[in-house]
Short mmCIF file of C-alpha atoms in Angstrom, two decimals:
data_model
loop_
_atom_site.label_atom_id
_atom_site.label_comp_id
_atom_site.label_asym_id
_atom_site.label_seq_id
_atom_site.Cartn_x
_atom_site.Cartn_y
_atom_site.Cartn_z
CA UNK A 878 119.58 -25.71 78.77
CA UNK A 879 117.72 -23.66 81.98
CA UNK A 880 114.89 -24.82 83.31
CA UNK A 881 111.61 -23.16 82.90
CA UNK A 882 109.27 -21.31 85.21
CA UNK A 883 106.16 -19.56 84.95
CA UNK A 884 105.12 -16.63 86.53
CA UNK A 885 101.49 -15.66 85.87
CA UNK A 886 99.87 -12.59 87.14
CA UNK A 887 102.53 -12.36 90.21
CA UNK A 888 103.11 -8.58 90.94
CA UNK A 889 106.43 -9.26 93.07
CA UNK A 890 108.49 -10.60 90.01
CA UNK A 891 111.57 -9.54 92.61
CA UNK A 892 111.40 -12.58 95.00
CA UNK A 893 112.07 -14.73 92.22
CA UNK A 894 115.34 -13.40 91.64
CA UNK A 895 116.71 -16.57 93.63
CA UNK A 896 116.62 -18.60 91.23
CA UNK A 897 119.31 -16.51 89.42
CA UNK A 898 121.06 -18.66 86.60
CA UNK A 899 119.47 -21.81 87.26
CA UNK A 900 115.96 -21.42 86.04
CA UNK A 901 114.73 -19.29 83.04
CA UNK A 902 112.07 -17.83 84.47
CA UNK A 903 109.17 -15.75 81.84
CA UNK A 904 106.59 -13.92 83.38
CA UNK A 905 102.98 -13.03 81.75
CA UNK A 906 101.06 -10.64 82.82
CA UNK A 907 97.42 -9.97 81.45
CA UNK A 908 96.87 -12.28 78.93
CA UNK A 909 94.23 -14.75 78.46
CA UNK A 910 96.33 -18.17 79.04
CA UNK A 911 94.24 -20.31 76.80
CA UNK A 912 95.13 -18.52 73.16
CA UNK A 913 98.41 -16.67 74.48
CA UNK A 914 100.56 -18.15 71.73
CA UNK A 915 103.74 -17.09 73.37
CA UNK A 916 102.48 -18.60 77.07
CA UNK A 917 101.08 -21.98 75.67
CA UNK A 918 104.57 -22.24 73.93
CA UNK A 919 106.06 -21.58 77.00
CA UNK A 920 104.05 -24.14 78.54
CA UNK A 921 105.72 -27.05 76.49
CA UNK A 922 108.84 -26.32 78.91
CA UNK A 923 107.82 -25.31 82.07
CA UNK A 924 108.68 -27.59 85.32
CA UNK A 925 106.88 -24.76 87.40
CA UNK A 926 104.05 -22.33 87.21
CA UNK A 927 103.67 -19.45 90.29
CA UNK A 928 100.83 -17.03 89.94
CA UNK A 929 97.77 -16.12 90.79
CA UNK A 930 94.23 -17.62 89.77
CA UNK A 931 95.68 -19.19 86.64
CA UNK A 932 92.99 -22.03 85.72
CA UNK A 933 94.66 -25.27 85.91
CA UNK A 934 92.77 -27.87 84.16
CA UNK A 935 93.15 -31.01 81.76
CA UNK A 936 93.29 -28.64 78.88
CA UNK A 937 96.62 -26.84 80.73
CA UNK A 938 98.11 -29.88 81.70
CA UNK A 939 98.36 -31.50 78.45
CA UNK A 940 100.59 -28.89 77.10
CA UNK A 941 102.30 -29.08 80.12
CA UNK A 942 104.52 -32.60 80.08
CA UNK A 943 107.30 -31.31 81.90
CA UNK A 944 105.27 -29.82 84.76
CA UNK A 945 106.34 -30.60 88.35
CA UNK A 946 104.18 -28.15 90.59
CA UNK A 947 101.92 -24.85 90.26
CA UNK A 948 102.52 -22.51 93.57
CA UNK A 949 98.92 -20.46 94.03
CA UNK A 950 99.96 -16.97 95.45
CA UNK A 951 96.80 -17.35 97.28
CA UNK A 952 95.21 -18.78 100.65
CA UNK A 953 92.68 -20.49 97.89
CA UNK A 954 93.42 -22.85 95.39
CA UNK A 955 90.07 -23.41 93.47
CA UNK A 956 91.47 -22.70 90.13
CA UNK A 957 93.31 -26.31 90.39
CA UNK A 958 91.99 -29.19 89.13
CA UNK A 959 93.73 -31.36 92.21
CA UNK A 960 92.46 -34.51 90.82
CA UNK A 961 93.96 -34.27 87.47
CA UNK A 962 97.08 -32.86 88.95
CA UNK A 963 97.58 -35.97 91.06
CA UNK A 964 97.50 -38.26 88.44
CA UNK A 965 100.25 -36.53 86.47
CA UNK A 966 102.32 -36.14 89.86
CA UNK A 967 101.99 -32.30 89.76
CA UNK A 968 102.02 -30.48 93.15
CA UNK A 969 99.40 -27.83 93.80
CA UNK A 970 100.30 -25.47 96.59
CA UNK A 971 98.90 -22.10 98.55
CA UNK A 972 99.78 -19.14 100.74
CA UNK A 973 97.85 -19.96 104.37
CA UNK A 974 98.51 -18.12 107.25
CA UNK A 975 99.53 -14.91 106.12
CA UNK A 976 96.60 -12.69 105.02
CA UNK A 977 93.86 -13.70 107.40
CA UNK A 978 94.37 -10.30 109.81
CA UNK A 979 94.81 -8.28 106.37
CA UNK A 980 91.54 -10.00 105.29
CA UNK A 981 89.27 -9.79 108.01
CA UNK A 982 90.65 -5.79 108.72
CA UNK A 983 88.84 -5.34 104.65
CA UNK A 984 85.94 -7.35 105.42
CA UNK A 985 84.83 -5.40 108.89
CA UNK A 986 86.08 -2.11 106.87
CA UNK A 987 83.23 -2.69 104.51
CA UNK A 988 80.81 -3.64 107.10
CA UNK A 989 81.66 -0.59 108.79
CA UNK A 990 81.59 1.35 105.81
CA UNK A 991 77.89 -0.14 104.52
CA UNK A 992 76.58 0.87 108.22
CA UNK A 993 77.74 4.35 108.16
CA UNK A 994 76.85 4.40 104.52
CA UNK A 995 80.96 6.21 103.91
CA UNK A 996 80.99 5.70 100.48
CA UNK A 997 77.83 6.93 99.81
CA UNK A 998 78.25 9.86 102.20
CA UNK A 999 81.60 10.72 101.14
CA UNK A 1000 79.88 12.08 97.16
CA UNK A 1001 77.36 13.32 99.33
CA UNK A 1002 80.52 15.74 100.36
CA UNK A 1003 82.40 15.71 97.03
CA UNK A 1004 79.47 16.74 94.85
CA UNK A 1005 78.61 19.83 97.05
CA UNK A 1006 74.91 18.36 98.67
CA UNK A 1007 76.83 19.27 102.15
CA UNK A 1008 75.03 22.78 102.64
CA UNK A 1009 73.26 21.86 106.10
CA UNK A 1010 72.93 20.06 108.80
CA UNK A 1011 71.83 16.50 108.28
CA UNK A 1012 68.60 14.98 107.88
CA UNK A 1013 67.40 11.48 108.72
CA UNK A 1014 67.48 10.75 105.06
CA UNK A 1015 71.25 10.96 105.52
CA UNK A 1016 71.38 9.02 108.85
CA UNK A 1017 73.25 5.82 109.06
CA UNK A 1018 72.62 3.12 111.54
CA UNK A 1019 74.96 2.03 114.79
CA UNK A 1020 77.25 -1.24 114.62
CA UNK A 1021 78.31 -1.47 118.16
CA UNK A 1022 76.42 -3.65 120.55
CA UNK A 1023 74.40 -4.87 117.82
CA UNK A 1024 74.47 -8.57 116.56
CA UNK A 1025 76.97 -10.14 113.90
CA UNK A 1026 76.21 -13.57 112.42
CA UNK A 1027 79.03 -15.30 110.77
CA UNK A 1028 79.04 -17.89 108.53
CA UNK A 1029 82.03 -20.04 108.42
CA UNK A 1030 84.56 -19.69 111.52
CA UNK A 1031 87.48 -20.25 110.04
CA UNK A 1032 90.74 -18.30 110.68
CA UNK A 1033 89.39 -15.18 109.20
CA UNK A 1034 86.05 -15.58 110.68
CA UNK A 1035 87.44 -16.03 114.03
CA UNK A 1036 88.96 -12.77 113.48
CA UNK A 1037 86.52 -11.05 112.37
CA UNK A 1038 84.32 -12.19 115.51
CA UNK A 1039 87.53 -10.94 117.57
CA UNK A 1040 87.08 -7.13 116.00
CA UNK A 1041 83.35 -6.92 116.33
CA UNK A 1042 83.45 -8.62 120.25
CA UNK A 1043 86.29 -6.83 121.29
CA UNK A 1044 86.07 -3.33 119.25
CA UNK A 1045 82.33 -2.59 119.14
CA UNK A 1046 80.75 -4.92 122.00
CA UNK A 1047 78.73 -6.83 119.54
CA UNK A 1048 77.06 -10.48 119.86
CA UNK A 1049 78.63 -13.18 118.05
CA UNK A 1050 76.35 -15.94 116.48
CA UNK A 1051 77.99 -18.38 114.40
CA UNK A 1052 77.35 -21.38 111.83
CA UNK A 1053 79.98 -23.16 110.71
CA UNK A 1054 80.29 -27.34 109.80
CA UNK A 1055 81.45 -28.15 113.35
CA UNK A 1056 81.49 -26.00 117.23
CA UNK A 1057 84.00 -23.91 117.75
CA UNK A 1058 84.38 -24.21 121.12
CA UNK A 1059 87.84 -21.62 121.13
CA UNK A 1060 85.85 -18.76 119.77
CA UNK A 1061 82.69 -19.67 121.73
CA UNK A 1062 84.98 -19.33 124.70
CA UNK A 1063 87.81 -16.47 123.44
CA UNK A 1064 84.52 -14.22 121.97
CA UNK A 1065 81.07 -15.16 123.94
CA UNK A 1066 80.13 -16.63 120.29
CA UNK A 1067 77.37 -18.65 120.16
CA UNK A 1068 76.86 -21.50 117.83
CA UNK A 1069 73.44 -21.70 116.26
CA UNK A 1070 71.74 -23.10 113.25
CA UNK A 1071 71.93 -20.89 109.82
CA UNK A 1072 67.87 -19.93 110.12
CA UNK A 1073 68.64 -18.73 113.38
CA UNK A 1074 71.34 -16.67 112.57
CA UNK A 1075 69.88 -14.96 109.72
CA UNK A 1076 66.67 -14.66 111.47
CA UNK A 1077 68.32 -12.39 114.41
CA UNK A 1078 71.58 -11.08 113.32
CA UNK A 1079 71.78 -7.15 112.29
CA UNK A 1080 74.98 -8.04 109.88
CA UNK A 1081 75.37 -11.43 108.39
CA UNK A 1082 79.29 -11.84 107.69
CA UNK A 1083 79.07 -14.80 104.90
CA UNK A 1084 82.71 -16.43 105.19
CA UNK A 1085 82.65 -19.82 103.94
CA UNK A 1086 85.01 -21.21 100.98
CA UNK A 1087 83.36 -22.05 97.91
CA UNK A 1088 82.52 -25.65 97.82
CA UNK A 1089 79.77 -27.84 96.00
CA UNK A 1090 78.08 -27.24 99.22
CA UNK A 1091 78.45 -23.81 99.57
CA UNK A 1092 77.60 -22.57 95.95
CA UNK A 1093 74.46 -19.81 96.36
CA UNK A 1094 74.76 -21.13 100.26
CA UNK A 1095 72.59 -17.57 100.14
CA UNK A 1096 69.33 -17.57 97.96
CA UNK A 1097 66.06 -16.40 97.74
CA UNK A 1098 65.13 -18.34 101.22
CA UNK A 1099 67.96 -17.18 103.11
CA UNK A 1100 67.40 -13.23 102.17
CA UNK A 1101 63.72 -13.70 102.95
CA UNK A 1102 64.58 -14.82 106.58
CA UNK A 1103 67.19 -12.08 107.18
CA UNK A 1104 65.77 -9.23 109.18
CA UNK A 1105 64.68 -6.09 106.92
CA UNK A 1106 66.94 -4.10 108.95
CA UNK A 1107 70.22 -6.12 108.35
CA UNK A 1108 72.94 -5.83 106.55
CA UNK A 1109 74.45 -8.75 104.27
CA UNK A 1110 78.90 -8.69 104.15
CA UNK A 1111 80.21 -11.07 101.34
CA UNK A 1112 83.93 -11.70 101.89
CA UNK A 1113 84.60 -15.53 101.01
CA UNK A 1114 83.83 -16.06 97.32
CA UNK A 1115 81.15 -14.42 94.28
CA UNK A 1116 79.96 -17.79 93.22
CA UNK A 1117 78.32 -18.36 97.43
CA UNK A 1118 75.82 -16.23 96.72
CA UNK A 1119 73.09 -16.37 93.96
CA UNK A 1120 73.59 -12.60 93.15
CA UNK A 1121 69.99 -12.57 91.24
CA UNK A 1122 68.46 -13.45 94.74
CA UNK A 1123 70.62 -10.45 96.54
CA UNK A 1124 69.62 -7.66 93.75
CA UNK A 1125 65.65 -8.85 94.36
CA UNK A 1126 66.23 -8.83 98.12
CA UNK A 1127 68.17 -5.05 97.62
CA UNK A 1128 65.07 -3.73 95.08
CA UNK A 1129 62.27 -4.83 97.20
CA UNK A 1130 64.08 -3.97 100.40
CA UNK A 1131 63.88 -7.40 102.14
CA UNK A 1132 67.36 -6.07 103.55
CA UNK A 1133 68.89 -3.21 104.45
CA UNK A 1134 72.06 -3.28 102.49
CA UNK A 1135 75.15 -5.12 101.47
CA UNK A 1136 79.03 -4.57 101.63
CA UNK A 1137 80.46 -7.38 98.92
CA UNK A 1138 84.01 -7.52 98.10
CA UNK A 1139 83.55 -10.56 95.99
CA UNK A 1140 81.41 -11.33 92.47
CA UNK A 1141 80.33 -14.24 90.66
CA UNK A 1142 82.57 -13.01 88.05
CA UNK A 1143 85.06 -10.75 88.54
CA UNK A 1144 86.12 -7.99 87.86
CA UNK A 1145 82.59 -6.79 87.66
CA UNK A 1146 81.04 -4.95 84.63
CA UNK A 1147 80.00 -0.91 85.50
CA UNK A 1148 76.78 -1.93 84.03
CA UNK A 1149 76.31 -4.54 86.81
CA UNK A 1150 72.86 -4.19 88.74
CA UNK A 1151 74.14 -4.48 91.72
CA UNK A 1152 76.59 -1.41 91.23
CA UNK A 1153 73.64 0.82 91.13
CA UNK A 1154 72.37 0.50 94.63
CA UNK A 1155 73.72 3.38 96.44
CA UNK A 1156 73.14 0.90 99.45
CA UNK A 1157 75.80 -1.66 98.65
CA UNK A 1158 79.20 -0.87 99.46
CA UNK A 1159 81.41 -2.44 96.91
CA UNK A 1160 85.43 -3.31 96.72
CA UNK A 1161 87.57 -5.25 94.01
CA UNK A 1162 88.66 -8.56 95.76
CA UNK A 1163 90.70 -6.05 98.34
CA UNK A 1164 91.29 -8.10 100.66
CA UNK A 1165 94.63 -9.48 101.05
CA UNK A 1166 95.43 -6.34 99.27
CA UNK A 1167 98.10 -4.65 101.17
CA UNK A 1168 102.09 -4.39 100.29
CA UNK A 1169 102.76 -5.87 103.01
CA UNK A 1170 100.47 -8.85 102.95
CA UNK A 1171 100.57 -9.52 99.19
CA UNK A 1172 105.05 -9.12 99.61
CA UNK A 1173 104.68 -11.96 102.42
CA UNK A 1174 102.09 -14.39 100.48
CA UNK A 1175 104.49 -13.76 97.47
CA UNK A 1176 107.59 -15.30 98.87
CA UNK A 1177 105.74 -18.18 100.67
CA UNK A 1178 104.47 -19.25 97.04
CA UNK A 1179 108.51 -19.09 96.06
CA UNK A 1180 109.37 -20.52 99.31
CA UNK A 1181 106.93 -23.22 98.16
CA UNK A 1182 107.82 -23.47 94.48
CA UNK A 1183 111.78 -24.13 95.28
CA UNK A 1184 110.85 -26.83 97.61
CA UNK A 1185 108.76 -28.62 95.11
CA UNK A 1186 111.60 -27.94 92.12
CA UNK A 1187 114.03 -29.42 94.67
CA UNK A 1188 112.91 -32.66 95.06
CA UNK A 1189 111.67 -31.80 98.60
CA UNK A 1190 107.96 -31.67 99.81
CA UNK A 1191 106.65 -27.74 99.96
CA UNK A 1192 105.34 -26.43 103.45
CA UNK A 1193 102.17 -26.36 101.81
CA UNK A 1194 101.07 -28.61 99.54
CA UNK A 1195 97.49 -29.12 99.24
CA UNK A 1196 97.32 -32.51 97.15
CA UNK A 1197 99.45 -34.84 99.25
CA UNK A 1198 98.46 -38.08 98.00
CA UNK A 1199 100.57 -36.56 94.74
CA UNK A 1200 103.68 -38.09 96.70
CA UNK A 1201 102.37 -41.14 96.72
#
């Protein structure tokens, strides 16, 4: 009898040709794993699982005896339960080091596109209000030279600081857990604490991964200290920012506007407030989105998911202490 793998939500079905005869693999697409009937049968068999955000917790693993390791086709891997996955030996692995240019070209796109208010400008064209020159009402405010505050300088954040120094002469304050002293001395950045930042930076770039410490990292508080000027850019996760706080900030105009490629709870609803502020520039999780990016990411994750079927450890496992 094959063996079984998984493949949830994984666009590039292709790179998992290389299994050939060995493996049976089934692939899901759409479905709501928790009352699938045909996936939680599947489950009962399956030695591997590759996808993308499938929620891995006790519930999963219990119909999952046979399971050896679930590959994340993604740089993050909050959807596993690690802990629970350790004590049933099951390997949890992720896709690092491939989308962070991808990534941070998305998140300055939206910054760029909130300042020059694109989107908003571009219906202006479409829906035939173009029949002058333009007024201030229509003016947009300058990003270079001005001052970007990033929070969390990670890979992607370093990045991004490399694309507003470099492209658009801008100051660099960061706050991150630690210095980093290689962007401080690569970019001119300048580490500072969060108050600070928010208190004198024109865009704040919010780039941290979601973590008990980082949940609604930006409130009320943190809105009220940003200048009334600035512009808030959300590219690390929905659930860092208490949205209720950004929509009162946007009504009452405590900000300028926001550029958010990420929700509490995605995808987002049409009705959602914060889609009605012509002021926020919005995209749907965009942004490792690219063929090439999401082709690469996609056979690291099978890269990953052979090793672990193999008997060998996978370049990137991210619950080591499973091997012991």
């Amino acid at each position: 009898m094959k063996r079984k793998i998984l493949a949830y939500n994984f666009e590039f079905s292709e790179t998992l040709d290389r299994f050939g005869d060995q493996f049976n693999v089934e692939i899901f697409e759409k479905i709501n794993p928790k009352t699938d009937p045909a996936f939680l049968q599947a489950l009962t068999e399956a030695e591997g699982i590759v996808g993308l955000a499938l929620p891995v917790d006790k519930e999963l693993l219990d119909r999952a005896p046979k399971l050896k390791i679930v590959s994340n086709n993604s740089t993050g891997f909050n959807n596993l339960t690690l802990e629970e996955m350790t004590k049933r030996g099951v390997m949890g692995t992720n896709t690092p080091g491939v989308l962070e240019d991808t990534t941070a070209d998305a998140i300055f796109g939206i910054l760029l596109a909130a300042a020059r208010r694109i989107p908003e400008l571009d219906q202006f064209v479409k829906t035939g209000n173009w029949k002058q020159h333009l007024t201030r009402k229509e003016y947009a405010i300058d990003v270079h030279h001005k001052t970007l505050g990033i929070i969390g300088m990670g890979k992607i954040g370093s990045l991004i600081a490399k694309r507003g120094h470099f492209g658009f002469d801008m100051d660099i304050l960061y706050h991150n857990r630690t210095p980093n002293p290689e962007v401080e001395e690569k970019y001119n950045a300048v580490y500072c604490s969060l108050d600070t930042l928010l208190k004198e930076s024109d865009f704040v770039c919010l780039m941290t991964p979601l973590t008990p410490q980082t949940e609604h990292l930006m409130g009320e508080r943190e809105f009220k200290l940003m200048k009334k000027s600035a512009i808030f850019v959300n590219g690390s996760r929905g659930k860092t920012v208490d949205e209720q706080a950004l929509i009162e900030a946007l009504r009452t105009q405590k900000i300028h506007g926001a550029a958010l490629d990420v929700f509490q709870n995605e995808p987002v609803g049409v009705d959602h407030p914060l889609l009605q502020f012509p002021n926020v520039v919005t995209t749907p999780h965009i942004g490792s989105s690219t063929h090439e990016t999401e082709l690469k990411m996609a056979k690291l994750a099978v890269e990953n998911l052979v090793a672990g079927l193999s008997g060998m450890r996978p370049k990137n496992l991210v619950n080591p202490e499973v091997l012991h």
